[in-house]
CSV table of C-alpha atoms in Angstrom, one decimal:
chain,number,residue,atom,x,y,z
A,1,MET,CA,56.7,-105.2,-43.3
A,2,ILE,CA,54.7,-102.5,-45.5
A,3,LYS,CA,51.7,-103.9,-46.9
A,4,VAL,CA,49.9,-102.2,-49.7
A,5,ASN,CA,46.0,-103.2,-50.7
A,6,VAL,CA,44.9,-102.0,-54.0
A,7,HIS,CA,40.9,-102.3,-54.4
A,8,ARG,CA,39.4,-102.2,-57.9
A,9,ASP,CA,36.1,-101.7,-59.5
A,10,HIS,CA,34.5,-104.6,-61.6
A,11,ARG,CA,36.4,-102.7,-64.6
A,12,GLY,CA,39.9,-103.1,-62.8
A,13,ASN,CA,40.0,-99.3,-62.1
A,14,ILE,CA,41.9,-98.6,-59.0
A,15,GLU,CA,39.6,-97.4,-56.5
A,16,SER,CA,41.3,-96.8,-53.4
A,17,PHE,CA,44.5,-98.3,-51.8
A,18,THR,CA,45.9,-98.7,-48.5
A,19,MET,CA,49.6,-98.7,-47.0
A,20,GLU,CA,50.4,-99.5,-43.6
A,21,GLY,CA,53.3,-100.6,-41.4
A,22,HIS,CA,57.2,-100.4,-41.3
A,23,ALA,CA,59.7,-101.9,-43.6
A,24,ASP,CA,62.2,-102.1,-41.0
A,25,SER,CA,64.9,-102.9,-43.4
A,26,GLY,CA,67.1,-100.1,-41.6
A,27,PRO,CA,67.7,-97.9,-39.0
A,28,HIS,CA,65.0,-94.8,-38.7
A,29,GLY,CA,66.0,-92.2,-41.0
A,30,PHE,CA,67.8,-95.0,-43.1
A,31,ASP,CA,65.4,-97.3,-44.2
A,32,LEU,CA,65.6,-97.3,-47.9
A,33,VAL,CA,62.7,-99.3,-48.5
A,34,CYS,CA,60.3,-97.3,-46.6
A,35,ALA,CA,61.7,-93.9,-48.2
A,36,GLY,CA,61.2,-95.3,-51.6
A,37,ALA,CA,57.6,-96.6,-50.9
A,38,SER,CA,56.7,-93.3,-49.4
A,39,ALA,CA,58.3,-91.2,-52.2
A,40,VAL,CA,56.8,-93.6,-54.8
A,41,SER,CA,53.2,-93.1,-53.2
A,42,PHE,CA,53.2,-89.6,-51.9
A,43,GLY,CA,54.6,-88.6,-55.3
A,44,SER,CA,51.8,-90.4,-57.3
A,45,LEU,CA,49.0,-88.8,-55.0
A,46,ASN,CA,50.9,-85.3,-55.6
A,47,ALA,CA,51.1,-85.8,-59.0
A,48,VAL,CA,47.3,-87.1,-59.3
A,49,GLN,CA,46.3,-83.8,-57.9
A,50,ALA,CA,48.3,-81.5,-59.6
A,51,ILE,CA,47.8,-83.5,-63.1
A,52,ALA,CA,44.4,-84.4,-62.9
A,53,GLY,CA,43.0,-81.4,-60.7
A,54,ILE,CA,41.3,-83.5,-58.3
A,55,GLU,CA,41.5,-83.5,-54.7
A,56,LEU,CA,41.8,-87.3,-53.4
A,57,ASP,CA,40.5,-88.3,-49.9
A,58,VAL,CA,43.5,-88.9,-48.0
A,59,TRP,CA,44.1,-90.1,-44.6
A,60,GLN,CA,47.7,-90.9,-43.1
A,61,ALA,CA,48.5,-91.6,-39.2
A,62,PRO,CA,50.2,-88.5,-37.7
A,63,GLU,CA,53.2,-91.0,-36.5
A,64,GLY,CA,53.4,-92.6,-39.9
A,65,GLY,CA,52.9,-96.3,-41.0
A,66,TYR,CA,49.6,-95.7,-42.6
A,67,LEU,CA,48.1,-94.0,-45.6
A,68,ARG,CA,44.7,-94.4,-47.2
A,69,CYS,CA,43.8,-92.7,-50.2
A,70,GLN,CA,39.7,-93.5,-51.8
A,71,LEU,CA,39.1,-91.8,-55.2
A,72,PRO,CA,36.1,-89.8,-56.0
A,73,MET,CA,33.1,-91.7,-56.8
A,74,THR,CA,32.3,-89.8,-60.2
A,75,LEU,CA,34.8,-88.4,-62.3
A,76,HIS,CA,34.9,-87.2,-65.9
A,77,LEU,CA,36.2,-89.7,-68.3
A,78,GLU,CA,39.7,-87.9,-69.5
A,79,THR,CA,40.2,-87.0,-65.4
A,80,GLN,CA,39.4,-91.0,-64.6
A,81,ARG,CA,41.8,-92.2,-67.5
A,82,LYS,CA,44.5,-89.7,-66.3
A,83,VAL,CA,44.0,-90.9,-62.7
A,84,GLN,CA,44.3,-94.4,-63.4
A,85,ILE,CA,47.6,-94.0,-65.5
A,86,LEU,CA,49.1,-92.2,-62.5
A,87,LEU,CA,48.3,-94.8,-59.9
A,88,GLU,CA,48.8,-97.5,-62.4
A,89,GLY,CA,52.5,-96.2,-62.4
A,90,MET,CA,52.7,-95.9,-58.9
A,91,ILE,CA,51.4,-99.6,-58.4
A,92,VAL,CA,54.2,-100.8,-60.8
A,93,SER,CA,56.7,-98.8,-59.4
A,94,LEU,CA,55.9,-100.6,-55.9
A,95,GLN,CA,56.0,-103.9,-57.5
A,96,THR,CA,59.3,-103.2,-58.6
A,97,ILE,CA,60.5,-102.3,-54.9
A,98,GLU,CA,58.7,-105.4,-53.5
A,99,ALA,CA,60.9,-107.4,-56.4
A,100,SER,CA,64.1,-106.5,-54.8
A,101,TYR,CA,63.0,-106.1,-51.1
A,102,GLY,CA,59.9,-108.5,-51.1
A,103,GLU,CA,60.9,-109.5,-47.2
A,104,HIS,CA,60.1,-106.0,-46.3
A,105,ILE,CA,57.1,-104.7,-48.5
A,106,GLN,CA,54.1,-106.8,-49.8
A,107,ILE,CA,51.5,-105.7,-52.6
A,108,ASN,CA,47.9,-107.0,-52.7
A,109,ASP,CA,46.5,-105.9,-55.7
A,110,GLN,CA,42.8,-107.3,-55.4
A,111,GLY,CA,41.4,-107.4,-59.2
A,112,GLY,CA,44.9,-107.9,-60.7
A,113,GLY,CA,45.2,-104.9,-63.5
A,114,LYS,CA,43.6,-103.7,-66.0
A,115,ASP,CA,43.4,-105.2,-69.3
A,116,ALA,CA,45.1,-103.3,-72.2
């Protein structure tokens, strides 16, 4: 099972997230849950770097099955807003996968989500 843990600050902003494990929903190379979760997470990190113009602290296991991202402690307010919107979109996309394939992916969003 893929487990995603989202860590937020006291305002509800995402500070970091970790994704670990394997979906095991199909044979290697044909695992749609793994492919979807990987595409969403890596695409979101690439979008943060391209759109917000910041380098994220990212760790991943060479053989797969582990991804961790830590946001910089201080960001300009406009940059922080962009980063949060992109990462909230990532969480929504992962939750959509979880809604259909909950036996293969679990999202633990500590702090629950920002108030509008």
